[in-house]
Amino acid sequence: MASGLRPDERLMEDRGHPAGLSDRLEANARLVTYAQPIMEHLHQQIARSSSTILLADETGTILRSVGDADFLERAARVALKPGYSWSEAAMGTNAIGTALAEQRAVAVIGDEHYLDRNKFLTCIATPIQAPTGGVLGILDVSTSARLTQVHAQALLQTTAEIIENRLIETVADAAVVIRFHHQPEALASPLEGLAVFDEIGNFLACNRRAERLLGIADTRVTRPPFWEIFETRWNTLLDHALQSSARPTTLRSHLAREFVAHVLVSNLQRVRTSLAARENTTTPNARNLPTLDDLDLGDKTVNHAIRRARRILGLDIPLLIQGETGTGKEVFAQAFHLSGPRRSGPFVAINCAAIPANLIEAELFGYTPGAYTSARSEGARGKLREAHGGTLFLDEIGDMPLKLQAVLLRVLETRRVTPLGGGPEESVDLSLVCASHRSLKALCERGEFRPDLYFRLSAMSLSLPALRERSDIDALARRLLHDESPVRPIRLSASSLDLIRRHPWPGNIRQLRNALRLAAAMLTSDEDTLTPAHLPQELTDDPDLPPPTPAAQSLRAAESRLVGDTVARHKGNISAAARELGITRTTLYRKLRQQAAP
């Protein structure tokens, strides 16, 4: 409405007449509950200034007012009180209505008011943002005095942010609250960033200061999960929160910004249930199996695959993993399962290439008693129904017969399974992960794979790199060695790591794991370091092995000099030299033999 017009003021008052205030209060109970004490605190700071603090809902209807008695009476005469709407449609130009319409802080002074009767007011209003986006309400200061606008707006903005923070902390499904800032002194102040996540690290909400501190877009729209914001692993953060929540920790964002943070588990039961579910999953030895966090050892390609996979956790979107044989496709699928909301359900795997074509359908869909000649008398549920509530992993899906591909496509569309031999259909609720070392796109072009099934499965497709292409092979080798010997620590010598880096590994991670398993078995009881002598002979005798790098040669020469000098200094006393070097006598003897060998 244009300023300066003189409408029928009775008509405007009728539009603002209170109707259903109790319903409005009930619908905005959380907002009122958290805002009321903060409004009273704000009023104490500006008391005796002929003013009132007002809280309005998203329609502009005033819900609560706190103020000086004399001014409240005067404000009531112009319907500036609970139950009346102060939207622009109801009252013309005013701070509450304009802040609501423009979704920003505004000030309306004297003659700027649309109605003549309101021109004695100076009003400043600012929106209260909802935790999940949009405007939840309006906070307003109205007075007959001339406030210092800059001071009043800053005070009102800070108060609104305090209310927003209280609402964010209590958002539905919140399990972990993180307060952070560059400076530790800013924690527990209005300057701190505040972000809340569920028990598995999915982003729920954050305040405006968190967005500014992190330098990210409007999180109410993008909602990036924890691992796309911070470098710290989610499980590491939870361990800290459960063990020493009173002590601050350090968080580093992916934009290389470092923060001091307090981490609070706001829903202890949800977090503990989540952790227990991971430990008690139906998969054997699940507590020792990695999550997606655990697979991220530093390789950029693997990190990219992990970040893409995380985006569909809990969504009805199939995951297709491609890569050479032995690159860890099943491990990745299992980690995907353990990282999502179905982690407490079953993880059911079937290798389509390892089962005869005429039996795959029975394995997948199950069968009724006597469905075919060699069927078990009691029948079978089938992998699809066994995976209900969890994840089904179809390895080497490129080897699935064409006829069965059509049936699988129908199941994915209808989410219903009919066992062989008849019987009632059953609904299935599962997450589907598929893998293949062959290009499904190329198989489609050759007519060996259904294009419609390929398009259904490849909504989220990712590739795992071959071991020879990974930049984190040192960390991966150490992780595999730890998995082989979790109780007895075993180290890898520099020369062993150099051999591992240079080997082409045609069998990828599977071959490396077997090599380290054999090497660990070759250690004597008093040895704790794997050397080339422990590794399979195929690694040390490989004629195609590229020559050592200059750095590796220098490292070996330095080790040789150190061993020789130490033995010489102890005048050939092997026991004393071994103690100084921190190795066993057996290891030292072997190193001396290697040096003496032609």
Coordinates of C-alpha atoms in Angstrom, one line a residue:
M1 CA 0.0 0.0 0.0
A2 CA 1.3 3.5 -0.8
S3 CA 2.1 5.8 2.2
G4 CA 0.0 8.9 2.7
L5 CA -3.4 7.6 1.8
R6 CA -6.2 7.7 4.4
P7 CA -8.2 4.5 4.3
D8 CA -11.2 3.7 6.4
E9 CA -9.5 3.0 9.7
R10 CA -12.4 1.0 11.0
L11 CA -12.0 -1.4 8.1
M12 CA -8.3 -1.7 8.9
E13 CA -9.1 -2.4 12.5
D14 CA -11.6 -5.1 11.5
R15 CA -8.9 -6.8 9.4
G16 CA -6.7 -6.9 12.5
H17 CA -9.4 -8.1 14.9
P18 CA -8.3 -11.0 17.1
A19 CA -9.7 -14.3 16.0
G20 CA -8.5 -17.6 17.3
L21 CA -5.6 -16.3 19.3
S22 CA -5.6 -19.5 21.4
D23 CA -5.2 -21.5 18.2
R24 CA -2.3 -19.3 17.1
L25 CA -0.6 -19.7 20.4
E26 CA -1.0 -23.5 20.3
A27 CA 0.4 -23.7 16.7
N28 CA 3.4 -21.6 17.8
A29 CA 3.9 -23.1 21.2
R30 CA 7.6 -23.8 20.8
L31 CA 8.3 -20.3 19.4
V32 CA 6.4 -18.7 22.3
T33 CA 8.0 -20.9 24.9
Y34 CA 11.6 -20.1 23.9
A35 CA 10.9 -16.4 23.0
Q36 CA 9.0 -15.3 26.1
P37 CA 11.9 -15.3 28.6
I38 CA 14.3 -13.8 26.1
M39 CA 11.8 -11.0 25.4
E40 CA 11.5 -10.3 29.1
H41 CA 15.3 -10.1 29.4
L42 CA 15.4 -7.7 26.4
H43 CA 12.8 -5.5 28.0
Q44 CA 14.8 -5.2 31.2
Q45 CA 17.5 -3.6 29.1
I46 CA 15.2 -0.9 27.7
A47 CA 12.7 -0.6 30.5
R48 CA 11.2 2.8 31.3
S49 CA 11.7 3.9 27.7
S50 CA 7.9 3.8 26.8
S51 CA 8.2 0.7 24.7
T52 CA 7.0 -2.8 24.2
I53 CA 8.6 -6.0 22.8
L54 CA 6.3 -7.9 20.5
L55 CA 6.3 -11.4 19.1
A56 CA 4.3 -12.1 15.9
D57 CA 3.8 -15.3 14.0
E58 CA 4.5 -15.9 10.3
T59 CA 1.2 -14.3 9.4
G60 CA 2.0 -11.1 11.3
T61 CA -0.5 -11.8 14.1
I62 CA 0.9 -10.6 17.5
L63 CA 1.3 -13.5 19.9
R64 CA 2.9 -12.0 23.0
S65 CA 3.9 -8.5 24.3
V66 CA 6.1 -7.4 27.1
G67 CA 6.5 -3.7 28.0
D68 CA 6.0 -0.7 30.2
A69 CA 2.5 -0.5 31.6
D70 CA 1.7 3.1 30.4
F71 CA 2.9 2.3 26.8
L72 CA 1.1 -1.0 26.7
E73 CA -2.2 0.8 27.4
R74 CA -1.5 3.4 24.7
A75 CA -0.5 0.6 22.2
A76 CA -3.7 -1.3 22.9
R77 CA -5.7 1.6 21.7
V78 CA -4.2 1.2 18.2
A79 CA -4.6 -2.7 18.3
L80 CA -0.8 -3.1 19.0
K81 CA -1.5 -6.1 21.2
P82 CA -1.8 -9.9 21.1
G83 CA -4.5 -11.3 18.8
Y84 CA -4.3 -8.6 16.1
S85 CA -2.7 -8.9 12.8
W86 CA -0.1 -6.4 11.7
S87 CA 0.5 -7.7 8.3
E88 CA 0.7 -5.1 5.5
A89 CA -2.7 -6.2 4.3
A90 CA -4.2 -5.6 7.7
M91 CA -2.4 -2.4 8.9
G92 CA -0.6 -1.0 5.8
T93 CA 3.0 0.0 6.1
N94 CA 4.5 -1.0 9.5
A95 CA 7.6 -2.7 10.8
I96 CA 6.1 -6.1 11.5
G97 CA 4.3 -6.3 8.1
T98 CA 7.3 -5.0 6.1
A99 CA 9.8 -7.3 7.8
L100 CA 7.5 -10.2 7.1
A101 CA 7.0 -9.2 3.4
E102 CA 10.7 -8.5 2.7
Q103 CA 12.1 -11.1 5.2
R104 CA 14.7 -8.7 6.5
A105 CA 15.2 -6.3 9.5
V106 CA 13.4 -2.9 9.0
A107 CA 12.6 0.3 10.9
V108 CA 9.4 2.3 10.4
I109 CA 9.3 5.7 12.1
G110 CA 6.5 8.2 12.6
D111 CA 5.2 9.4 9.2
E112 CA 6.3 6.2 7.5
H113 CA 3.4 4.4 9.0
Y114 CA 0.4 3.9 6.7
L115 CA -2.3 4.7 9.3
D116 CA -2.4 8.2 10.9
R117 CA -3.2 6.8 14.3
N118 CA 0.1 4.8 14.3
K119 CA 2.4 7.8 13.5
F120 CA 3.4 8.2 17.1
L121 CA 5.2 4.9 16.9
T122 CA 8.9 4.1 16.2
C123 CA 9.1 0.4 15.3
I124 CA 12.0 -1.8 14.5
A125 CA 11.4 -5.5 13.5
T126 CA 13.5 -8.4 12.4
P127 CA 12.5 -11.9 11.2
I128 CA 13.1 -15.1 13.3
Q129 CA 14.3 -17.8 11.0
A130 CA 12.9 -21.3 11.3
P131 CA 15.6 -24.0 11.8
T132 CA 14.6 -25.7 8.6
G133 CA 14.1 -22.6 6.5
G134 CA 11.7 -19.7 6.0
V135 CA 10.4 -17.1 8.5
L136 CA 8.9 -18.5 11.7
G137 CA 7.9 -15.2 13.2
I138 CA 8.8 -11.5 13.8
L139 CA 10.4 -9.8 16.8
D140 CA 9.5 -6.1 17.2
V141 CA 10.4 -3.2 19.4
S142 CA 7.8 -0.4 19.3
T143 CA 8.2 2.8 21.2
S144 CA 6.9 6.4 21.3
A145 CA 10.5 7.6 21.9
R146 CA 13.2 8.1 19.2
L147 CA 15.5 5.1 19.6
T148 CA 19.0 5.0 18.3
Q149 CA 18.3 2.9 15.3
V150 CA 21.7 1.3 14.9
H151 CA 21.9 0.3 18.6
A152 CA 18.3 -0.9 18.7
Q153 CA 18.6 -2.9 15.5
A154 CA 21.8 -4.6 16.7
L155 CA 20.2 -5.5 20.1
L156 CA 17.0 -6.8 18.4
Q157 CA 19.1 -8.9 15.9
T158 CA 21.1 -10.5 18.6
T159 CA 17.9 -11.3 20.6
A160 CA 16.4 -12.9 17.5
E161 CA 19.5 -15.0 16.9
I162 CA 19.4 -16.2 20.6
I163 CA 15.8 -17.3 20.0
E164 CA 16.8 -19.0 16.7
N165 CA 19.6 -20.8 18.5
R166 CA 17.3 -22.2 21.2
L167 CA 14.9 -23.5 18.5
I168 CA 17.8 -25.0 16.5
E169 CA 19.0 -27.0 19.5
T170 CA 15.6 -28.6 19.9
V171 CA 15.0 -29.5 16.2
A172 CA 13.4 -32.9 15.7
D173 CA 15.9 -35.8 15.4
A174 CA 18.8 -33.6 16.8
A175 CA 21.4 -35.9 18.4
V176 CA 24.6 -33.9 18.3
V177 CA 25.1 -30.2 18.9
I178 CA 28.3 -28.5 17.8
R179 CA 29.2 -25.0 19.0
F180 CA 32.3 -23.5 17.3
H181 CA 34.3 -20.4 16.6
H182 CA 37.8 -19.4 15.6
Q183 CA 38.4 -18.0 19.1
P184 CA 37.7 -20.0 22.2
E185 CA 36.6 -16.9 24.0
A186 CA 33.6 -16.6 21.6
L187 CA 32.2 -19.9 22.6
A188 CA 28.9 -19.7 24.6
S189 CA 28.4 -16.2 23.3
P190 CA 26.1 -14.8 20.5
L191 CA 29.2 -14.9 18.2
E192 CA 29.5 -18.7 18.1
G193 CA 28.4 -20.9 15.2
L194 CA 25.9 -23.6 16.1
A195 CA 25.1 -26.7 14.0
V196 CA 23.1 -29.8 14.8
F197 CA 23.2 -33.2 13.3
D198 CA 21.5 -36.5 13.7
E199 CA 23.2 -39.6 15.1
I200 CA 24.9 -40.6 11.8
G201 CA 26.1 -37.1 10.8
N202 CA 23.3 -35.9 8.6
F203 CA 22.9 -32.1 8.7
L204 CA 19.7 -30.8 10.3
A205 CA 20.1 -27.1 11.0
C206 CA 22.6 -24.4 11.8
N207 CA 22.5 -20.7 12.7
R208 CA 23.4 -17.7 10.5
R209 CA 26.8 -17.3 12.2
A210 CA 27.7 -20.9 11.4
E211 CA 27.1 -20.2 7.7
R212 CA 29.3 -17.2 7.8
L213 CA 32.1 -18.9 9.8
L214 CA 32.1 -21.9 7.4
G215 CA 31.8 -19.8 4.3
I216 CA 29.1 -22.0 2.8
A217 CA 25.8 -21.3 1.0
D218 CA 22.4 -21.3 2.7
T219 CA 22.4 -24.6 4.6
R220 CA 18.7 -24.5 4.8
V221 CA 18.7 -25.3 1.1
T222 CA 21.9 -27.3 0.5
R223 CA 22.1 -29.3 3.8
P224 CA 25.6 -30.7 3.5
P225 CA 26.3 -33.6 5.8
F226 CA 29.1 -33.4 8.5
W227 CA 31.8 -35.0 6.3
E228 CA 31.3 -32.5 3.5
I229 CA 31.8 -29.6 6.0
F230 CA 34.6 -30.9 8.2
E231 CA 37.7 -33.0 7.7
T232 CA 37.3 -34.7 11.1
R233 CA 35.7 -38.2 11.0
W234 CA 32.2 -38.4 12.4
N235 CA 33.0 -41.5 14.6
T236 CA 36.1 -39.7 16.0
L237 CA 33.9 -36.7 16.9
L238 CA 31.3 -39.0 18.6
D239 CA 34.1 -40.7 20.6
H240 CA 35.3 -37.4 21.9
A241 CA 31.8 -36.2 22.8
L242 CA 31.0 -39.4 24.7
Q243 CA 34.2 -39.5 26.6
S244 CA 35.1 -35.8 27.3
S245 CA 32.3 -33.5 26.1
A246 CA 33.3 -30.8 28.6
R247 CA 36.7 -30.5 26.9
P248 CA 36.8 -28.5 23.6
T249 CA 38.2 -30.1 20.5
T250 CA 39.5 -28.8 17.2
L251 CA 37.7 -29.0 14.0
R252 CA 39.1 -28.2 10.5
S253 CA 36.8 -27.4 7.6
H254 CA 37.4 -28.5 4.0
L255 CA 38.1 -24.8 3.4
A256 CA 41.1 -25.1 5.7
R257 CA 39.4 -23.1 8.4
E258 CA 40.2 -24.2 12.0
F259 CA 37.8 -23.9 14.8
V260 CA 37.6 -24.6 18.5
A261 CA 34.4 -26.5 19.3
H262 CA 32.3 -27.9 22.1
V263 CA 30.5 -31.0 21.1
L264 CA 27.4 -32.0 23.0
V265 CA 25.4 -35.2 22.6
S266 CA 21.9 -33.8 23.0
N267 CA 20.2 -37.2 22.5
L268 CA 22.4 -39.8 24.2
Q269 CA 20.0 -42.6 23.6
R270 CA 19.9 -42.1 19.9
V271 CA 23.7 -42.0 19.6
R272 CA 24.2 -45.1 21.8
T273 CA 21.5 -47.0 19.9
S274 CA 23.1 -46.1 16.6
L275 CA 26.5 -47.3 17.8
A276 CA 25.0 -50.4 19.3
A277 CA 23.2 -51.1 16.1
R278 CA 26.5 -51.0 14.2
E279 CA 28.1 -53.4 16.6
N280 CA 25.1 -55.8 16.7
T281 CA 24.3 -55.8 13.0
T282 CA 23.5 -59.2 11.6
T283 CA 26.7 -59.3 9.5
P284 CA 29.4 -61.5 11.1
N285 CA 32.2 -59.5 12.8
A286 CA 30.4 -56.3 11.9
R287 CA 32.1 -54.3 14.7
N288 CA 35.5 -54.8 12.8
L289 CA 34.1 -53.8 9.4
P290 CA 34.7 -50.3 8.2
T291 CA 32.2 -47.5 7.6
L292 CA 32.7 -45.1 4.7
D293 CA 34.6 -42.8 7.1
D294 CA 37.1 -45.7 7.7
L295 CA 37.7 -46.2 4.0
D296 CA 38.8 -42.6 3.5
L297 CA 42.6 -42.9 3.8
G298 CA 43.7 -40.0 1.6
D299 CA 43.2 -41.0 -2.1
K300 CA 41.2 -38.3 -3.9
T301 CA 39.4 -40.7 -6.2
V302 CA 38.2 -42.9 -3.3
N303 CA 37.3 -39.7 -1.3
H304 CA 35.2 -38.5 -4.2
A305 CA 33.4 -41.9 -4.4
I306 CA 32.7 -41.8 -0.7
R307 CA 31.3 -38.3 -0.8
R308 CA 29.0 -39.2 -3.7
A309 CA 27.8 -42.4 -1.9
R310 CA 27.0 -40.5 1.3
R311 CA 24.6 -38.2 -0.5
I312 CA 22.2 -41.1 -1.1
L313 CA 22.3 -42.8 2.3
G314 CA 18.8 -43.6 3.3
L315 CA 17.3 -42.7 -0.1
D316 CA 15.6 -45.1 -2.5
I317 CA 18.4 -44.8 -5.1
P318 CA 20.4 -47.8 -6.1
L319 CA 24.2 -47.6 -5.9
L320 CA 26.3 -49.0 -8.8
I321 CA 30.0 -49.7 -8.0
Q322 CA 32.4 -50.4 -10.9
G323 CA 36.1 -51.2 -10.8
E324 CA 38.6 -54.0 -11.5
T325 CA 38.4 -57.3 -9.7
G326 CA 39.8 -57.0 -6.2
T327 CA 39.4 -53.2 -5.8
G328 CA 37.2 -53.6 -2.7
K329 CA 33.7 -53.2 -4.2
E330 CA 32.1 -55.5 -1.6
V331 CA 33.9 -53.8 1.2
F332 CA 32.7 -50.5 -0.1
A333 CA 29.1 -51.8 -0.3
Q334 CA 29.3 -53.1 3.3
A335 CA 30.7 -49.7 4.4
F336 CA 27.8 -48.0 2.6
H337 CA 25.4 -50.3 4.5
L338 CA 27.0 -49.7 7.9
S339 CA 27.0 -45.9 7.4
G340 CA 23.3 -45.5 6.6
P341 CA 20.0 -45.8 8.5
R342 CA 19.7 -49.5 7.6
R343 CA 22.9 -50.5 9.5
S344 CA 20.9 -52.5 12.0
G345 CA 19.3 -54.5 9.2
P346 CA 20.8 -57.5 7.3
F347 CA 23.5 -57.1 4.6
V348 CA 22.9 -59.9 2.1
A349 CA 25.4 -60.5 -0.7
I350 CA 25.1 -62.7 -3.7
N351 CA 27.7 -63.1 -6.5
C352 CA 25.8 -63.5 -9.8
A353 CA 28.9 -64.9 -11.5
A354 CA 29.4 -67.7 -9.0
I355 CA 25.9 -69.2 -9.2
P356 CA 24.7 -71.3 -12.1
A357 CA 22.3 -69.3 -14.3
N358 CA 19.4 -71.8 -13.7
L359 CA 19.7 -71.3 -9.9
I360 CA 20.1 -67.5 -9.6
E361 CA 16.4 -66.9 -9.8
A362 CA 15.7 -69.3 -6.9
E363 CA 18.5 -67.7 -4.9
L364 CA 17.1 -64.3 -5.4
F365 CA 13.3 -64.9 -5.2
G366 CA 13.1 -68.0 -3.1
Y367 CA 10.7 -70.9 -3.8
T368 CA 7.9 -72.8 -2.3
P369 CA 8.3 -76.5 -1.2
G370 CA 8.6 -78.7 -4.2
A371 CA 8.9 -75.8 -6.7
Y372 CA 11.5 -77.8 -8.7
T373 CA 13.2 -81.2 -8.6
S374 CA 16.2 -80.4 -6.4
A375 CA 14.4 -77.9 -4.2
R376 CA 14.5 -78.2 -0.4
S377 CA 11.3 -79.7 1.0
E378 CA 10.9 -76.7 3.3
G379 CA 11.4 -74.1 0.5
A380 CA 13.5 -71.0 0.8
R381 CA 12.9 -67.3 1.4
G382 CA 15.4 -66.0 -1.2
K383 CA 18.0 -63.2 -0.9
L384 CA 15.5 -60.4 -1.7
R385 CA 13.2 -61.3 1.2
E386 CA 16.2 -62.0 3.5
A387 CA 17.4 -58.5 2.8
H388 CA 14.1 -56.9 3.9
G389 CA 14.9 -53.9 6.1
G390 CA 18.6 -53.9 5.1
T391 CA 20.8 -54.0 2.0
L392 CA 21.0 -56.4 -0.9
F393 CA 24.4 -56.5 -2.6
L394 CA 24.4 -58.0 -6.1
D395 CA 28.0 -58.6 -7.1
E396 CA 29.0 -59.0 -10.8
I397 CA 25.5 -58.1 -11.8
G398 CA 26.8 -58.0 -15.4
D399 CA 26.6 -61.8 -15.4
M400 CA 22.9 -61.9 -14.5
P401 CA 20.9 -63.7 -17.3
L402 CA 18.8 -61.4 -19.4
K403 CA 15.5 -63.1 -18.5
L404 CA 16.2 -62.6 -14.8
Q405 CA 17.1 -58.9 -15.4
A406 CA 13.6 -58.3 -16.5
V407 CA 12.2 -59.9 -13.3
L408 CA 14.6 -57.9 -11.2
L409 CA 13.5 -54.6 -12.9
R410 CA 9.9 -55.4 -12.0
V411 CA 10.8 -56.0 -8.4
L412 CA 12.6 -52.7 -8.2
E413 CA 9.6 -50.9 -9.6
T414 CA 6.9 -52.7 -7.5
R415 CA 8.9 -53.6 -4.4
R416 CA 7.1 -56.9 -4.3
V417 CA 8.5 -60.5 -4.6
T418 CA 6.8 -63.7 -5.7
P419 CA 8.6 -66.9 -4.9
L420 CA 9.1 -69.6 -7.5
G421 CA 6.3 -72.1 -7.5
G422 CA 3.6 -69.5 -6.7
G423 CA 2.4 -68.2 -3.4
P424 CA 1.4 -64.7 -2.3
E425 CA 3.5 -61.7 -3.2
E426 CA 5.5 -60.1 -0.3
S427 CA 6.6 -56.5 0.0
V428 CA 10.3 -55.9 0.4
D429 CA 11.9 -52.8 1.7
L430 CA 15.6 -52.8 1.0
S431 CA 18.6 -50.7 -0.3
L432 CA 20.1 -52.1 -3.4
V433 CA 23.9 -52.0 -4.2
C434 CA 25.3 -53.6 -7.4
A435 CA 28.8 -54.1 -8.6
S436 CA 30.6 -55.2 -11.7
H437 CA 34.1 -55.3 -13.0
R438 CA 32.7 -55.1 -16.6
S439 CA 31.3 -51.9 -18.1
L440 CA 27.5 -52.3 -18.0
K441 CA 27.2 -49.6 -20.6
A442 CA 29.4 -51.6 -23.0
L443 CA 27.3 -54.7 -22.2
C444 CA 24.2 -52.8 -23.1
E445 CA 25.7 -51.8 -26.5
R446 CA 26.4 -55.5 -27.2
G447 CA 22.9 -56.6 -26.2
E448 CA 24.1 -58.5 -23.1
F449 CA 22.4 -56.2 -20.5
R450 CA 19.0 -54.5 -20.5
P451 CA 19.3 -50.8 -21.0
D452 CA 16.2 -50.1 -18.9
L453 CA 17.7 -52.0 -16.0
Y454 CA 21.1 -50.2 -16.5
F455 CA 19.4 -46.8 -16.3
R456 CA 17.5 -47.9 -13.2
L457 CA 20.7 -49.0 -11.5
S458 CA 23.1 -46.3 -12.6
A459 CA 21.3 -43.3 -11.0
M460 CA 24.3 -43.2 -8.7
S461 CA 27.3 -44.8 -10.3
L462 CA 30.9 -44.6 -9.1
S463 CA 34.2 -46.2 -9.9
L464 CA 36.9 -47.5 -7.5
P465 CA 40.5 -47.0 -8.7
A466 CA 42.9 -49.9 -9.2
L467 CA 45.4 -50.3 -6.4
R468 CA 48.3 -49.2 -8.7
E469 CA 46.5 -45.9 -9.2
R470 CA 45.9 -45.0 -5.5
S471 CA 47.9 -42.4 -3.7
D472 CA 47.2 -43.8 -0.2
I473 CA 48.8 -47.2 -0.7
D474 CA 51.0 -46.8 2.4
A475 CA 48.1 -46.1 4.7
L476 CA 46.0 -48.9 3.1
A477 CA 48.8 -51.4 3.6
R478 CA 49.2 -50.4 7.2
R479 CA 45.4 -50.7 7.7
L480 CA 45.3 -54.1 6.1
L481 CA 48.2 -55.3 8.3
H482 CA 46.4 -54.0 11.4
D483 CA 43.3 -55.9 10.4
E484 CA 45.4 -59.1 10.0
S485 CA 47.0 -58.6 13.4
P486 CA 44.9 -56.3 15.6
V487 CA 46.5 -57.4 18.9
R488 CA 50.1 -57.7 17.9
P489 CA 51.4 -54.4 16.3
I490 CA 53.4 -55.1 13.1
R491 CA 55.4 -52.4 11.3
L492 CA 56.4 -52.2 7.6
S493 CA 60.0 -51.4 6.9
A494 CA 60.8 -48.6 4.4
S495 CA 62.1 -51.1 1.9
S496 CA 58.9 -53.2 2.1
L497 CA 56.8 -50.2 1.5
D498 CA 58.9 -49.3 -1.5
L499 CA 58.3 -52.7 -2.9
I500 CA 54.6 -52.5 -2.3
R501 CA 54.4 -49.1 -4.0
R502 CA 56.2 -50.3 -7.1
H503 CA 54.4 -53.6 -7.6
P504 CA 51.6 -53.5 -10.3
W505 CA 49.2 -55.5 -8.2
P506 CA 47.0 -57.0 -10.9
G507 CA 44.9 -58.6 -8.2
N508 CA 44.5 -55.2 -6.5
I509 CA 43.6 -55.0 -2.8
R510 CA 42.7 -58.6 -2.6
Q511 CA 46.2 -59.6 -3.7
L512 CA 47.8 -57.1 -1.3
R513 CA 45.8 -58.4 1.6
N514 CA 46.9 -62.0 0.9
A515 CA 50.5 -60.9 0.5
L516 CA 50.5 -59.1 3.9
R517 CA 48.7 -62.1 5.5
L518 CA 51.5 -64.4 4.3
A519 CA 54.2 -61.9 5.4
A520 CA 52.7 -61.6 8.9
A521 CA 52.7 -65.4 9.2
M522 CA 56.4 -65.5 8.3
L523 CA 57.4 -63.3 11.3
T524 CA 59.0 -65.0 14.2
S525 CA 57.7 -64.4 17.7
D526 CA 60.4 -61.8 18.5
E527 CA 59.9 -59.8 15.3
D528 CA 57.7 -56.8 14.8
T529 CA 58.7 -55.4 11.4
L530 CA 58.0 -56.8 8.0
T531 CA 60.9 -56.6 5.6
P532 CA 61.2 -57.7 1.9
A533 CA 62.4 -61.1 3.2
H534 CA 58.9 -61.7 4.6
L535 CA 57.0 -60.7 1.5
P536 CA 56.0 -63.2 -1.1
Q537 CA 58.8 -64.1 -3.5
E538 CA 56.8 -62.9 -6.5
L539 CA 57.2 -59.3 -5.2
T540 CA 60.9 -59.4 -4.8
D541 CA 61.6 -61.4 -8.0
D542 CA 59.2 -59.6 -10.3
P543 CA 61.2 -58.9 -13.5
D544 CA 58.7 -56.2 -14.5
L545 CA 59.2 -54.2 -11.3
P546 CA 60.3 -50.7 -12.0
P547 CA 63.6 -49.6 -10.4
P548 CA 63.6 -48.1 -7.0
T549 CA 63.2 -44.4 -6.8
P550 CA 66.3 -42.3 -5.9
A551 CA 64.6 -41.5 -2.6
A552 CA 64.1 -45.2 -1.8
Q553 CA 67.7 -46.0 -2.7
S554 CA 68.9 -43.2 -0.5
L555 CA 66.7 -44.5 2.3
R556 CA 68.1 -48.1 2.0
A557 CA 71.7 -46.8 1.9
A558 CA 71.0 -44.7 5.0
E559 CA 69.6 -47.7 6.8
S560 CA 72.6 -49.8 5.8
R561 CA 75.0 -47.2 7.1
L562 CA 73.1 -46.9 10.4
V563 CA 73.2 -50.6 11.0
G564 CA 76.9 -50.9 10.1
D565 CA 77.9 -47.9 12.2
T566 CA 75.9 -49.1 15.2
V567 CA 77.4 -52.6 15.1
A568 CA 80.9 -51.2 14.8
R569 CA 80.4 -48.8 17.7
H570 CA 79.4 -51.7 19.9
K571 CA 82.5 -53.7 18.6
G572 CA 80.3 -56.4 17.1
N573 CA 78.1 -56.9 20.2
I574 CA 74.9 -57.8 18.4
S575 CA 72.7 -57.6 21.5
A576 CA 73.8 -54.1 22.4
A577 CA 73.5 -52.9 18.8
A578 CA 70.0 -54.4 18.4
R579 CA 68.8 -52.7 21.6
E580 CA 70.0 -49.3 20.4
L581 CA 68.4 -49.8 17.0
G582 CA 65.1 -50.9 18.6
I583 CA 65.0 -54.3 16.8
T584 CA 65.5 -57.9 17.7
R585 CA 68.8 -59.7 17.3
T586 CA 67.2 -62.0 14.6
T587 CA 66.2 -58.9 12.6
L588 CA 69.7 -57.4 13.0
Y589 CA 71.4 -60.6 11.8
R590 CA 69.1 -60.7 8.8
K591 CA 69.9 -57.1 7.9
L592 CA 73.7 -57.9 8.2
R593 CA 73.2 -60.9 5.9
Q594 CA 71.4 -58.8 3.3
Q595 CA 74.2 -56.3 3.3
A596 CA 76.8 -59.0 2.9
A597 CA 75.0 -60.7 0.1
P598 CA 76.4 -60.0 -3.4

